[in-house]
Short mmCIF file of C-alpha atoms in Angstrom, two decimals:
data_model
loop_
_atom_site.label_atom_id
_atom_site.label_comp_id
_atom_site.label_asym_id
_atom_site.label_seq_id
_atom_site.Cartn_x
_atom_site.Cartn_y
_atom_site.Cartn_z
CA GLU A 1 -6.13 9.83 14.81
CA PRO A 2 -8.25 9.80 11.62
CA GLU A 3 -8.19 6.56 9.71
CA VAL A 4 -9.42 4.97 6.53
CA THR A 5 -12.19 2.47 7.16
CA GLN A 6 -13.21 -0.37 4.88
CA THR A 7 -16.24 -2.62 4.90
CA PRO A 8 -16.82 -5.46 4.88
CA SER A 9 -13.67 -6.99 6.31
CA HIS A 10 -14.41 -10.25 4.54
CA GLN A 11 -16.69 -10.92 1.57
CA VAL A 12 -17.45 -14.35 0.18
CA THR A 13 -19.23 -14.36 -3.18
CA GLN A 14 -20.17 -16.80 -5.90
CA MET A 15 -18.36 -16.41 -9.20
CA GLY A 16 -20.28 -14.18 -11.57
CA GLN A 17 -21.90 -12.14 -8.81
CA GLU A 18 -21.41 -8.43 -8.32
CA VAL A 19 -19.59 -7.12 -5.26
CA ILE A 20 -19.21 -3.64 -3.87
CA LEU A 21 -16.34 -2.85 -1.57
CA ARG A 22 -16.75 0.24 0.52
CA CYS A 23 -14.26 2.70 1.88
CA VAL A 24 -14.49 5.86 3.92
CA PRO A 25 -11.30 7.84 3.33
CA ILE A 26 -9.92 10.32 5.80
CA SER A 27 -11.95 13.50 5.61
CA ASN A 28 -10.22 16.40 3.83
CA HIS A 29 -8.13 13.98 1.79
CA LEU A 30 -8.16 14.64 -1.93
CA TYR A 31 -6.59 11.61 -3.56
CA PHE A 32 -8.06 8.13 -3.38
CA TYR A 33 -6.73 4.76 -4.43
CA TRP A 34 -7.61 1.11 -4.65
CA TYR A 35 -4.95 -1.59 -4.51
CA ARG A 36 -5.16 -5.32 -4.29
CA GLN A 37 -2.89 -8.03 -2.96
CA ILE A 38 -3.24 -11.59 -4.10
CA LEU A 39 -1.98 -13.97 -1.43
CA GLY A 40 1.80 -14.20 -1.55
CA GLN A 41 2.17 -11.53 -4.22
CA LYS A 42 3.02 -7.84 -4.35
CA VAL A 43 0.50 -5.14 -3.65
CA GLU A 44 -0.81 -3.98 -7.05
CA PHE A 45 -2.25 -0.63 -8.02
CA LEU A 46 -5.77 -0.72 -9.44
CA VAL A 47 -7.02 2.84 -9.77
CA SER A 48 -6.53 6.39 -8.56
CA PHE A 49 -9.26 8.98 -8.20
CA TYR A 50 -8.97 12.72 -7.90
CA ASN A 51 -11.36 15.61 -8.41
CA ASN A 52 -14.26 13.24 -8.91
CA GLU A 53 -12.73 11.31 -11.74
CA ILE A 54 -10.33 8.48 -12.40
CA SER A 55 -6.81 9.84 -12.83
CA GLU A 56 -5.19 6.54 -13.72
CA LYS A 57 -6.09 2.89 -13.90
CA SER A 58 -4.01 -0.22 -14.32
CA GLU A 59 -4.41 -3.06 -16.81
CA ILE A 60 -6.14 -5.02 -14.08
CA PHE A 61 -8.88 -2.41 -13.88
CA ASP A 62 -10.90 -3.57 -16.88
CA ASP A 63 -14.55 -3.01 -17.75
CA GLN A 64 -15.66 -5.24 -14.89
CA PHE A 65 -14.38 -2.70 -12.39
CA SER A 66 -15.75 0.70 -11.52
CA VAL A 67 -15.30 3.26 -8.77
CA GLU A 68 -17.61 5.87 -7.36
CA ARG A 69 -17.56 8.57 -4.79
CA PRO A 70 -21.32 8.97 -4.49
CA ASP A 71 -21.73 11.26 -1.52
CA GLY A 72 -18.46 13.01 -0.76
CA SER A 73 -17.45 10.58 1.95
CA ASN A 74 -17.70 7.04 0.63
CA PHE A 75 -15.43 5.64 -2.07
CA THR A 76 -16.58 2.35 -3.55
CA LEU A 77 -15.08 -0.29 -5.80
CA LYS A 78 -17.52 -2.41 -7.76
CA ILE A 79 -16.72 -5.63 -9.55
CA ARG A 80 -19.62 -6.47 -11.86
CA SER A 81 -19.09 -10.13 -12.58
CA THR A 82 -16.51 -11.65 -10.29
CA LYS A 83 -14.01 -14.25 -11.39
CA LEU A 84 -12.03 -16.72 -9.33
CA GLU A 85 -8.88 -14.71 -9.94
CA ASP A 86 -10.45 -11.67 -8.29
CA SER A 87 -9.91 -13.35 -4.94
CA ALA A 88 -7.53 -11.06 -3.08
CA MET A 89 -7.22 -8.51 -0.32
CA TYR A 90 -8.42 -5.13 -1.54
CA PHE A 91 -7.02 -2.00 0.06
CA CYS A 92 -8.36 1.50 -0.09
CA ALA A 93 -5.99 4.41 0.51
CA SER A 94 -6.23 8.17 0.67
CA ARG A 95 -3.79 11.04 0.92
CA GLY A 96 -4.20 14.70 1.68
CA GLY A 97 -1.69 15.97 -0.84
CA LEU A 98 0.91 14.68 -3.25
CA ARG A 99 3.70 15.26 -0.74
CA GLN A 100 1.89 13.33 1.95
CA PRO A 101 1.82 9.59 2.52
CA GLN A 102 -1.05 7.36 1.55
CA HIS A 103 -3.01 6.01 4.49
CA PHE A 104 -4.53 2.58 4.11
CA GLY A 105 -7.57 0.85 5.44
CA ASP A 106 -7.43 -2.63 6.95
CA GLY A 107 -8.60 -4.13 3.68
CA THR A 108 -11.43 -6.32 2.49
CA ARG A 109 -10.61 -9.96 1.94
CA LEU A 110 -12.61 -11.03 -1.12
CA SER A 111 -13.09 -14.74 -1.67
CA ILE A 112 -14.71 -15.90 -4.90
CA LEU A 113 -16.13 -19.42 -4.91
CA SER B 1 9.04 -1.10 -15.92
CA GLN B 2 10.26 0.29 -12.66
CA GLU B 3 10.55 -2.39 -9.99
CA LEU B 4 11.34 -2.31 -6.32
CA GLU B 5 13.46 -5.08 -4.93
CA GLN B 6 13.51 -5.79 -1.22
CA SER B 7 16.05 -7.81 0.66
CA PRO B 8 16.09 -10.02 2.52
CA GLN B 9 12.77 -11.72 1.78
CA SER B 10 12.58 -13.00 5.32
CA LEU B 11 14.46 -12.48 8.51
CA ILE B 12 14.48 -14.18 11.89
CA VAL B 13 16.30 -12.40 14.68
CA GLN B 14 16.69 -12.79 18.40
CA GLU B 15 15.02 -10.17 20.53
CA GLY B 16 17.40 -7.31 21.19
CA LYS B 17 19.33 -7.67 17.95
CA ASN B 18 19.60 -4.98 15.31
CA LEU B 19 18.52 -5.57 11.74
CA THR B 20 18.41 -3.83 8.36
CA ILE B 21 16.02 -4.21 5.45
CA ASN B 22 16.88 -2.81 2.03
CA CYS B 23 14.79 -1.53 -0.83
CA THR B 24 16.39 -0.89 -4.23
CA SER B 25 15.13 0.66 -7.43
CA SER B 26 16.71 0.81 -10.86
CA LYS B 27 15.37 4.32 -11.32
CA THR B 28 15.27 7.49 -9.28
CA LEU B 29 12.42 7.53 -6.80
CA TYR B 30 10.15 10.52 -6.30
CA GLY B 31 9.15 9.40 -2.85
CA LEU B 32 9.87 6.30 -0.80
CA TYR B 33 7.52 4.99 1.85
CA TRP B 34 7.86 2.27 4.44
CA TYR B 35 4.82 0.41 5.69
CA LYS B 36 4.31 -2.44 8.10
CA GLN B 37 1.73 -5.12 7.50
CA LYS B 38 0.66 -7.59 10.10
CA TYR B 39 -0.20 -10.93 8.55
CA GLY B 40 -3.46 -10.65 6.62
CA GLU B 41 -4.14 -7.13 7.83
CA GLY B 42 -3.80 -3.56 6.65
CA LEU B 43 -0.75 -1.46 5.89
CA ILE B 44 0.47 0.83 8.63
CA PHE B 45 2.44 3.86 7.51
CA LEU B 46 5.87 4.10 9.12
CA MET B 47 7.94 6.72 7.32
CA MET B 48 8.20 8.80 4.18
CA LEU B 49 11.46 9.89 2.53
CA GLN B 50 11.57 12.33 -0.32
CA LYS B 51 14.98 13.98 -0.42
CA GLY B 52 18.28 12.39 -1.34
CA GLY B 53 20.28 11.67 1.79
CA GLU B 54 17.24 12.04 4.01
CA GLU B 55 17.08 10.09 7.26
CA LYS B 56 14.13 9.77 9.63
CA SER B 57 13.70 8.01 12.94
CA HIS B 58 10.74 7.00 15.01
CA GLU B 59 11.26 5.15 18.25
CA LYS B 60 13.67 2.34 17.35
CA ILE B 61 13.20 2.48 13.60
CA THR B 62 15.39 4.54 11.28
CA ALA B 63 14.93 4.88 7.54
CA LYS B 64 17.38 6.37 5.07
CA LEU B 65 17.24 7.30 1.41
CA ASP B 66 20.53 7.44 -0.47
CA GLU B 67 21.76 10.52 -2.30
CA LYS B 68 20.78 9.14 -5.69
CA LYS B 69 17.29 8.31 -4.41
CA GLN B 70 17.52 4.74 -5.63
CA GLN B 71 18.03 2.83 -2.44
CA SER B 72 16.49 2.96 1.00
CA SER B 73 17.22 1.07 4.16
CA LEU B 74 15.13 0.47 7.24
CA HIS B 75 17.05 -0.21 10.41
CA ILE B 76 15.55 -1.52 13.64
CA THR B 77 17.59 -1.20 16.79
CA ALA B 78 17.16 -3.61 19.70
CA SER B 79 14.31 -5.50 18.06
CA GLN B 80 11.27 -6.59 20.04
CA PRO B 81 8.54 -9.15 19.34
CA SER B 82 6.21 -6.23 18.56
CA HIS B 83 8.38 -5.45 15.53
CA ALA B 84 7.37 -8.73 13.89
CA GLY B 85 5.43 -8.43 10.66
CA ILE B 86 5.94 -7.74 6.99
CA TYR B 87 7.77 -4.57 6.03
CA LEU B 88 6.91 -3.14 2.65
CA CYS B 89 8.59 -0.39 0.73
CA GLY B 90 6.50 1.59 -1.71
CA ALA B 91 7.53 4.29 -4.14
CA ASP B 92 5.80 7.01 -6.09
CA ARG B 93 5.84 5.86 -9.70
CA ASN B 94 5.81 9.35 -11.14
CA ALA B 95 5.72 12.99 -10.19
CA GLY B 96 2.35 13.80 -11.73
CA ASN B 97 -1.08 14.27 -10.32
CA ASN B 98 -1.55 10.60 -9.62
CA ARG B 99 1.48 9.22 -7.79
CA LYS B 100 0.30 5.67 -7.44
CA LEU B 101 2.60 3.50 -5.39
CA ILE B 102 4.57 0.58 -6.71
CA TRP B 103 5.67 -1.97 -4.17
CA GLY B 104 8.37 -4.34 -3.14
CA LEU B 105 7.44 -7.90 -2.29
CA GLY B 106 8.02 -7.31 1.39
CA THR B 107 10.33 -8.58 4.09
CA SER B 108 8.86 -10.90 6.65
CA LEU B 109 10.38 -10.31 10.07
CA ALA B 110 10.12 -12.68 13.01
CA VAL B 111 11.59 -11.75 16.38
CA ASN B 112 12.20 -14.57 18.79
CA PRO B 113 11.88 -13.74 22.48
#
């Protein structure tokens, strides 16, 4: 069964450094999402992406964040200058249509030191 | 803002027992999704409910959405240790081209053999 894959599974980075989280959505899916989950808290929406552009972003998704779909298969989340509070599990999701469920990757655990 | 409330927050049951988890919204839901998360891992899609009064089953898990589309329940029959994990309900926030998911806090389920 097709699945969403995320790399790396765990990323440890010094505060202020840039990180890129990578995702390969399920092929033929059209809608792409990033969420994050701080330990012990709810899963939070970050950004949605459709038709090669951001369709919505949350308040969390400030100028330090960006997303790209550079080659038609990868979907990346970049954090330019990481902060301690960026430490969280980051999930990528994709869906084939609006009446279909979102399928999630296993997540990238980001630890900022 | 629209919130999803899950209850109970945690549940410990003896193997073989039935259990129910609830997810309640103050507003009508466009779509309700149940996911399972193993501790520190990704979200596994279980079921999607979109119509009022809809009920779906898979193996020993049944999910229902009430007629008003504001409350959903997840019922596990004859629980097994493999059912242990965190159960999350997610809901489409709107009916537009984005349909990001908002989330409950989750219900942590432990099944004692």
